[in-house]
Short mmCIF file of C-alpha atoms in Angstrom, two decimals:
data_model
loop_
_atom_site.label_atom_id
_atom_site.label_comp_id
_atom_site.label_asym_id
_atom_site.label_seq_id
_atom_site.Cartn_x
_atom_site.Cartn_y
_atom_site.Cartn_z
CA UNK A 1 -6.29 24.18 15.71
CA UNK A 2 -8.97 25.80 17.85
CA UNK A 3 -10.69 22.64 19.11
CA UNK A 4 -11.16 21.83 22.78
CA UNK A 5 -11.88 18.10 22.69
CA UNK A 6 -13.76 16.15 25.34
CA UNK A 7 -12.46 13.06 27.13
CA UNK A 8 -13.43 9.97 25.17
CA UNK A 9 -15.81 8.70 27.86
CA UNK A 10 -17.91 11.84 27.30
CA UNK A 11 -18.00 11.51 23.51
CA UNK A 12 -20.28 10.18 20.81
CA UNK A 13 -18.10 8.77 18.02
CA UNK A 14 -19.28 8.10 14.46
CA UNK A 15 -17.30 5.38 12.65
CA UNK A 16 -17.76 4.44 9.00
CA UNK A 17 -16.51 1.10 7.73
CA UNK A 18 -17.18 -0.28 11.22
CA UNK A 19 -17.83 -3.91 10.28
CA UNK A 20 -14.23 -5.09 9.87
CA UNK A 21 -10.56 -4.25 10.21
CA UNK A 22 -9.56 -0.84 11.56
CA UNK A 23 -13.15 0.38 11.91
CA UNK A 24 -14.16 -2.66 13.94
CA UNK A 25 -11.11 -2.41 16.21
CA UNK A 26 -11.77 1.30 16.74
CA UNK A 27 -15.44 0.72 17.58
CA UNK A 28 -14.64 -1.94 20.15
CA UNK A 29 -11.84 0.08 21.73
CA UNK A 30 -13.91 3.27 21.85
CA UNK A 31 -16.74 1.57 23.72
CA UNK A 32 -14.30 -0.10 26.10
CA UNK A 33 -13.12 3.39 26.99
CA UNK A 34 -16.66 4.65 27.61
CA UNK A 35 -17.62 6.33 24.33
CA UNK A 36 -21.00 5.90 22.72
CA UNK A 37 -20.70 4.91 19.07
CA UNK A 38 -22.67 5.24 15.86
CA UNK A 39 -21.63 2.41 13.55
CA UNK A 40 -21.98 2.62 9.76
CA UNK A 41 -21.28 0.05 7.04
CA UNK A 42 -23.10 -1.75 4.23
CA UNK A 43 -23.51 -5.10 6.00
CA UNK A 44 -26.57 -5.02 8.28
CA UNK A 45 -25.97 -8.48 9.75
CA UNK A 46 -22.47 -7.52 10.86
CA UNK A 47 -23.63 -4.18 12.27
CA UNK A 48 -26.47 -5.80 14.20
CA UNK A 49 -24.12 -8.41 15.65
CA UNK A 50 -21.56 -5.79 16.66
CA UNK A 51 -24.20 -3.58 18.26
CA UNK A 52 -25.49 -6.51 20.29
CA UNK A 53 -21.92 -7.40 21.32
CA UNK A 54 -21.29 -3.84 22.56
CA UNK A 55 -24.58 -3.43 24.41
CA UNK A 56 -24.29 -6.84 26.08
CA UNK A 57 -20.88 -5.75 27.37
CA UNK A 58 -22.40 -2.62 28.93
CA UNK A 59 -21.61 -0.16 26.14
CA UNK A 60 -23.90 2.07 24.08
CA UNK A 61 -24.14 1.73 20.32
CA UNK A 62 -26.50 2.23 17.42
CA UNK A 63 -26.00 1.47 13.76
CA UNK A 64 -26.87 2.73 10.30
CA UNK A 65 -26.77 0.62 7.14
CA UNK A 66 -25.06 3.05 4.77
CA UNK A 67 -23.05 3.16 1.58
CA UNK A 68 -20.85 6.23 2.03
CA UNK A 69 -20.68 6.76 -1.73
CA UNK A 70 -24.34 7.83 -1.46
CA UNK A 71 -24.57 11.30 0.08
CA UNK A 72 -28.11 10.69 1.34
CA UNK A 73 -26.85 7.64 3.25
CA UNK A 74 -24.15 9.78 4.87
CA UNK A 75 -26.74 12.36 5.86
CA UNK A 76 -28.71 9.54 7.47
CA UNK A 77 -25.68 8.66 9.61
CA UNK A 78 -25.64 12.20 10.99
CA UNK A 79 -29.41 12.19 11.53
CA UNK A 80 -29.17 8.91 13.44
CA UNK A 81 -26.46 10.33 15.70
CA UNK A 82 -28.59 13.38 16.46
CA UNK A 83 -31.73 11.32 17.07
CA UNK A 84 -30.02 8.72 19.26
CA UNK A 85 -27.56 10.84 21.23
CA UNK A 86 -28.29 14.48 20.46
CA UNK A 87 -25.30 14.78 18.15
CA UNK A 88 -21.69 13.61 17.93
CA UNK A 89 -18.21 14.75 18.96
CA UNK A 90 -15.90 12.80 16.63
CA UNK A 91 -16.49 11.58 13.09
CA UNK A 92 -14.10 8.89 11.79
CA UNK A 93 -14.06 8.43 8.00
CA UNK A 94 -12.64 4.92 7.72
CA UNK A 95 -14.68 3.17 5.00
CA UNK A 96 -12.49 2.04 2.12
CA UNK A 97 -12.54 -0.01 -1.08
CA UNK A 98 -9.48 -1.95 -2.21
CA UNK A 99 -7.94 -2.89 -5.56
CA UNK A 100 -4.82 -4.74 -6.69
CA UNK A 101 -3.39 -4.74 -10.20
CA UNK A 102 -1.33 -2.76 -12.68
CA UNK A 103 -3.14 0.39 -13.76
CA UNK A 104 -3.40 -0.78 -17.37
CA UNK A 105 -4.97 -4.07 -16.20
CA UNK A 106 -7.54 -2.48 -13.88
CA UNK A 107 -10.97 -1.63 -15.34
CA UNK A 108 -11.82 2.05 -15.16
CA UNK A 109 -15.20 1.09 -13.69
CA UNK A 110 -13.48 -0.50 -10.68
CA UNK A 111 -11.31 2.57 -10.17
CA UNK A 112 -14.42 4.75 -10.25
CA UNK A 113 -16.12 2.55 -7.65
CA UNK A 114 -13.03 2.83 -5.46
CA UNK A 115 -12.96 6.62 -5.74
CA UNK A 116 -16.67 6.80 -4.96
CA UNK A 117 -15.96 5.20 -1.57
CA UNK A 118 -12.44 6.35 -0.71
CA UNK A 119 -12.73 9.95 -1.92
CA UNK A 120 -16.37 10.95 -2.34
CA UNK A 121 -17.49 8.95 0.70
CA UNK A 122 -14.86 10.61 2.85
CA UNK A 123 -15.69 14.02 1.37
CA UNK A 124 -19.41 13.59 2.12
CA UNK A 125 -18.64 12.47 5.67
CA UNK A 126 -16.22 15.31 6.31
CA UNK A 127 -18.63 17.96 5.06
CA UNK A 128 -21.53 16.48 7.04
CA UNK A 129 -19.37 16.45 10.16
CA UNK A 130 -18.15 19.99 9.48
CA UNK A 131 -21.69 21.31 9.19
CA UNK A 132 -22.49 20.06 12.70
CA UNK A 133 -19.15 20.44 14.46
CA UNK A 134 -18.57 24.09 13.47
CA UNK A 135 -21.32 24.97 15.95
CA UNK A 136 -20.55 22.31 18.59
CA UNK A 137 -16.83 21.55 18.41
CA UNK A 138 -15.13 18.21 17.91
CA UNK A 139 -12.85 16.18 15.69
CA UNK A 140 -12.87 14.90 12.12
CA UNK A 141 -10.47 11.99 11.66
CA UNK A 142 -9.80 10.77 8.13
CA UNK A 143 -8.05 7.46 7.60
CA UNK A 144 -5.54 7.88 4.81
CA UNK A 145 -2.49 5.68 4.30
CA UNK A 146 1.23 5.64 3.74
CA UNK A 147 -0.08 5.71 0.14
CA UNK A 148 -1.30 9.28 0.83
CA UNK A 149 2.38 10.30 0.69
CA UNK A 150 4.06 7.52 -1.27
CA UNK A 151 2.44 5.76 -4.24
CA UNK A 152 2.55 1.96 -4.20
CA UNK A 153 2.82 0.00 -7.47
CA UNK A 154 0.06 -2.60 -7.96
CA UNK A 155 -2.14 -0.36 -5.81
CA UNK A 156 -2.01 2.67 -8.07
CA UNK A 157 -5.72 3.50 -7.99
CA UNK A 158 -5.77 3.14 -4.19
CA UNK A 159 -2.69 5.38 -3.96
CA UNK A 160 -4.35 7.99 -6.16
CA UNK A 161 -7.47 7.93 -3.98
CA UNK A 162 -5.44 8.34 -0.80
CA UNK A 163 -3.47 11.22 -2.34
CA UNK A 164 -6.83 12.87 -2.97
CA UNK A 165 -7.83 12.21 0.64
CA UNK A 166 -4.70 14.01 1.84
CA UNK A 167 -5.30 17.02 -0.39
CA UNK A 168 -8.92 17.33 0.70
CA UNK A 169 -8.13 16.84 4.40
CA UNK A 170 -5.29 19.37 4.42
CA UNK A 171 -7.46 21.96 2.67
CA UNK A 172 -10.40 21.43 5.01
CA UNK A 173 -8.10 21.83 8.02
CA UNK A 174 -6.70 25.12 6.75
CA UNK A 175 -10.10 26.55 5.89
CA UNK A 176 -11.58 25.66 9.28
CA UNK A 177 -8.50 26.98 11.07
CA UNK A 178 -8.72 30.28 9.17
CA UNK A 179 -12.34 30.64 10.28
CA UNK A 180 -11.42 29.88 13.87
CA UNK A 181 -13.83 26.93 13.88
CA UNK A 182 -13.53 24.67 16.96
CA UNK A 183 -12.83 21.58 14.85
CA UNK A 184 -9.73 19.40 14.84
CA UNK A 185 -8.96 17.72 11.50
CA UNK A 186 -6.55 14.77 11.56
CA UNK A 187 -5.20 12.55 8.80
CA UNK A 188 -4.12 9.09 10.00
CA UNK A 189 -1.61 7.36 7.71
CA UNK A 190 -1.14 3.66 8.53
CA UNK A 191 1.51 1.36 7.17
CA UNK A 192 0.49 -2.23 6.32
CA UNK A 193 -2.10 -3.38 8.86
CA UNK A 194 -3.14 -6.91 9.78
CA UNK A 195 -6.74 -6.69 8.52
CA UNK A 196 -8.66 -8.64 5.85
CA UNK A 197 -7.61 -5.94 3.34
CA UNK A 198 -6.12 -8.38 0.75
CA UNK A 199 -9.03 -10.79 1.19
CA UNK A 200 -11.59 -8.01 0.66
CA UNK A 201 -9.74 -6.42 -2.27
CA UNK A 202 -10.72 -6.95 -5.89
CA UNK A 203 -7.63 -8.49 -7.42
CA UNK A 204 -6.60 -8.09 -11.06
CA UNK A 205 -3.23 -9.83 -10.60
CA UNK A 206 -2.66 -13.49 -11.46
CA UNK A 207 -1.38 -14.19 -7.95
CA UNK A 208 -3.12 -13.97 -4.59
CA UNK A 209 -2.56 -10.59 -2.96
CA UNK A 210 -0.89 -9.74 0.33
CA UNK A 211 0.66 -6.71 2.06
CA UNK A 212 4.36 -5.82 2.39
CA UNK A 213 5.99 -5.76 5.85
CA UNK A 214 6.36 -4.32 8.38
CA UNK A 215 2.80 -5.13 9.46
CA UNK A 216 1.02 -3.65 12.48
CA UNK A 217 -2.10 -4.66 14.37
CA UNK A 218 -5.42 -2.85 13.74
CA UNK A 219 -5.43 -1.93 17.44
CA UNK A 220 -2.34 0.18 16.78
CA UNK A 221 -4.37 2.30 14.36
CA UNK A 222 -7.38 2.36 16.70
CA UNK A 223 -5.23 3.77 19.51
CA UNK A 224 -3.91 6.47 17.18
CA UNK A 225 -7.43 7.41 16.05
CA UNK A 226 -8.79 7.62 19.59
CA UNK A 227 -5.80 9.64 20.78
CA UNK A 228 -6.54 12.14 18.00
CA UNK A 229 -10.19 12.19 19.14
CA UNK A 230 -9.02 13.67 22.47
CA UNK A 231 -5.91 15.60 21.43
CA UNK A 232 -5.91 17.84 18.32
CA UNK A 233 -3.29 16.62 15.88
CA UNK A 234 -2.55 17.49 12.26
CA UNK A 235 -1.57 14.02 11.09
CA UNK A 236 -0.02 10.83 12.39
CA UNK A 237 1.81 7.93 10.81
CA UNK A 238 1.03 4.52 12.25
CA UNK A 239 4.33 2.66 12.17
CA UNK A 240 7.87 3.97 11.96
CA UNK A 241 8.30 2.24 8.60
CA UNK A 242 5.53 4.41 7.15
CA UNK A 243 7.22 7.58 8.37
CA UNK A 244 10.58 6.40 7.09
CA UNK A 245 9.31 5.55 3.63
CA UNK A 246 7.47 8.87 3.40
CA UNK A 247 10.62 10.74 4.42
CA UNK A 248 12.70 8.76 1.94
CA UNK A 249 10.22 9.58 -0.81
CA UNK A 250 10.51 13.28 0.04
CA UNK A 251 14.31 13.47 0.29
CA UNK A 252 15.35 10.72 -2.15
CA UNK A 253 12.41 10.06 -4.46
CA UNK A 254 14.35 8.06 -7.05
CA UNK A 255 15.69 5.71 -4.39
CA UNK A 256 12.19 5.30 -2.97
CA UNK A 257 10.92 4.48 -6.47
CA UNK A 258 13.59 1.81 -6.83
CA UNK A 259 12.69 0.24 -3.48
CA UNK A 260 9.03 0.20 -4.44
CA UNK A 261 9.76 -1.37 -7.83
CA UNK A 262 12.24 -3.98 -6.62
CA UNK A 263 10.83 -4.87 -3.21
CA UNK A 264 7.19 -3.86 -2.90
CA UNK A 265 6.01 -5.44 -6.15
CA UNK A 266 7.01 -9.03 -5.31
CA UNK A 267 6.06 -8.61 -1.65
CA UNK A 268 2.44 -7.97 -2.62
CA UNK A 269 2.09 -11.35 -4.34
CA UNK A 270 1.80 -14.82 -2.87
CA UNK A 271 3.14 -17.95 -4.56
CA UNK A 272 -0.32 -19.22 -5.45
CA UNK A 273 -3.03 -18.26 -7.93
CA UNK A 274 -5.62 -15.70 -6.92
CA UNK A 275 -9.00 -16.80 -5.69
CA UNK A 276 -12.12 -15.02 -6.86
CA UNK A 277 -14.14 -14.62 -3.68
CA UNK A 278 -16.23 -11.69 -2.49
CA UNK A 279 -14.65 -8.25 -2.72
CA UNK A 280 -15.72 -4.87 -1.40
CA UNK A 281 -15.71 -3.21 -4.82
CA UNK A 282 -18.64 -5.35 -5.98
CA UNK A 283 -20.52 -5.54 -2.66
CA UNK A 284 -20.33 -5.58 1.15
CA UNK A 285 -17.87 -8.01 2.74
CA UNK A 286 -17.98 -7.06 6.42
CA UNK A 287 -18.31 -10.05 8.73
CA UNK A 288 -16.69 -8.78 11.95
CA UNK A 289 -13.13 -9.73 11.04
CA UNK A 290 -10.49 -7.51 12.61
CA UNK A 291 -7.44 -9.51 11.59
CA UNK A 292 -6.14 -10.97 8.35
CA UNK A 293 -4.37 -14.29 7.84
CA UNK A 294 -0.77 -13.08 7.56
CA UNK A 295 1.96 -15.64 8.22
CA UNK A 296 4.49 -12.88 8.98
CA UNK A 297 5.31 -11.06 12.20
CA UNK A 298 2.69 -8.52 13.26
CA UNK A 299 3.75 -5.68 15.56
CA UNK A 300 1.19 -5.05 18.28
CA UNK A 301 2.56 -1.58 19.07
CA UNK A 302 4.50 1.22 17.39
CA UNK A 303 7.03 3.06 19.53
CA UNK A 304 7.30 5.72 16.82
CA UNK A 305 3.56 6.41 16.73
CA UNK A 306 3.22 6.52 20.51
CA UNK A 307 6.16 8.92 20.81
CA UNK A 308 4.92 11.19 18.02
CA UNK A 309 1.43 11.46 19.49
CA UNK A 310 2.60 12.07 23.04
CA UNK A 311 5.18 14.59 21.78
CA UNK A 312 7.63 13.10 24.26
CA UNK A 313 10.45 13.39 21.74
CA UNK A 314 11.76 16.28 19.72
CA UNK A 315 10.78 16.38 16.06
CA UNK A 316 14.33 15.41 15.12
CA UNK A 317 14.25 12.37 17.39
CA UNK A 318 10.83 11.36 16.09
CA UNK A 319 12.07 11.61 12.51
CA UNK A 320 15.06 9.53 13.57
CA UNK A 321 12.76 6.82 14.85
CA UNK A 322 10.99 6.82 11.52
CA UNK A 323 14.27 6.44 9.65
CA UNK A 324 15.31 3.69 12.07
CA UNK A 325 12.11 1.88 11.18
CA UNK A 326 13.00 2.18 7.51
CA UNK A 327 16.54 0.94 8.18
CA UNK A 328 15.20 -2.10 10.01
CA UNK A 329 12.84 -2.72 7.12
CA UNK A 330 15.70 -2.50 4.63
CA UNK A 331 17.72 -4.91 6.76
CA UNK A 332 14.77 -7.29 6.81
CA UNK A 333 14.61 -7.19 3.01
CA UNK A 334 18.36 -7.78 2.68
CA UNK A 335 18.30 -10.71 5.08
CA UNK A 336 15.24 -12.19 3.38
CA UNK A 337 16.92 -11.87 -0.01
CA UNK A 338 20.02 -13.64 1.33
CA UNK A 339 17.91 -16.44 2.79
CA UNK A 340 16.03 -16.89 -0.47
CA UNK A 341 19.29 -16.96 -2.44
CA UNK A 342 20.70 -19.58 -0.04
CA UNK A 343 17.57 -21.67 -0.43
CA UNK A 344 17.79 -21.49 -4.24
CA UNK A 345 21.43 -22.52 -4.15
CA UNK A 346 20.64 -25.42 -1.80
CA UNK A 347 17.85 -26.56 -4.11
CA UNK A 348 20.19 -26.39 -7.10
CA UNK A 349 22.78 -28.51 -5.32
CA UNK A 350 20.16 -31.07 -4.30
CA UNK A 351 18.98 -31.28 -7.90
CA UNK A 352 22.51 -31.73 -9.24
CA UNK A 353 23.40 -34.34 -6.62
CA UNK A 354 20.29 -36.38 -7.47
CA UNK A 355 21.36 -36.76 -11.13
CA UNK A 356 23.62 -39.83 -11.82
CA UNK A 357 27.15 -38.86 -12.87
CA UNK A 358 26.73 -40.59 -16.23
CA UNK A 359 23.77 -38.32 -16.97
CA UNK A 360 25.47 -35.04 -16.13
#
């Protein structure tokens, strides 16, 4: 890459999907580190509240109410950045729409809405950023997913959209590099992140949705994004488990399929019926929530991600950390399966012991 990126405290950073989850964590962290931010989302109340929060804390922020699936709205984001700050240095395409359900149970209309946000919205943002940054230099950071590399059952449409994101991002990077443009293009691929993702998703399963472990904090992704805003990087996995599963899918695809089918399907369902609240397919849901309501362990850091971004380890060692993450994940699943089996056996024994001998 030919980009010479500024320190974050000298940057103007555009963030889409800034009203919750990863986008919200990134906005807050960027301003804490001195960046000026242009916030974009569909929820004006949330954007206004966040802007007031940042400015009252001594930061600089402005906002744009925008639906990234509308190219004119995306152009307005860029215009606002130019009018307010004279331009921008980093553009973060983070806005996303979420779906759960088997492909055959998911309406095509919902899939189309998801692609309009996840693919077309990111494409519009990337091209708008490219048009400006080719002459000024800077970074385009696209938020993909582990699902950019490894499809996840029950999130098939989401996986397809994130595969498209990877293909577009990789192509844009190569074309800009061939031109010698001073633009860094990074794809960030998080594992499961403790955000309101399941709550905001439109759910076509019978059960309430959740995310499979290991789960990382949204601040872990924000740190990775902001590191890429200062240091050109091709792509970065957030979480060693994400790297490990991607590597397993590349080297042992059938085994990865089996793990997905046997482990990831049940781990995306809770033992209670789904609720039909607001979802971000049908409308805006941003209300300044960074975190979800997971009752599982959430990792606040990722040693793998930090090592890979600082390049303090050799590529072999970094890959080893990723595989270690996968091994720990597999051990977690084995132990959990043993615990569940023990609990079922204990319940069976309690049931048998409660029945009078004459009735057995």
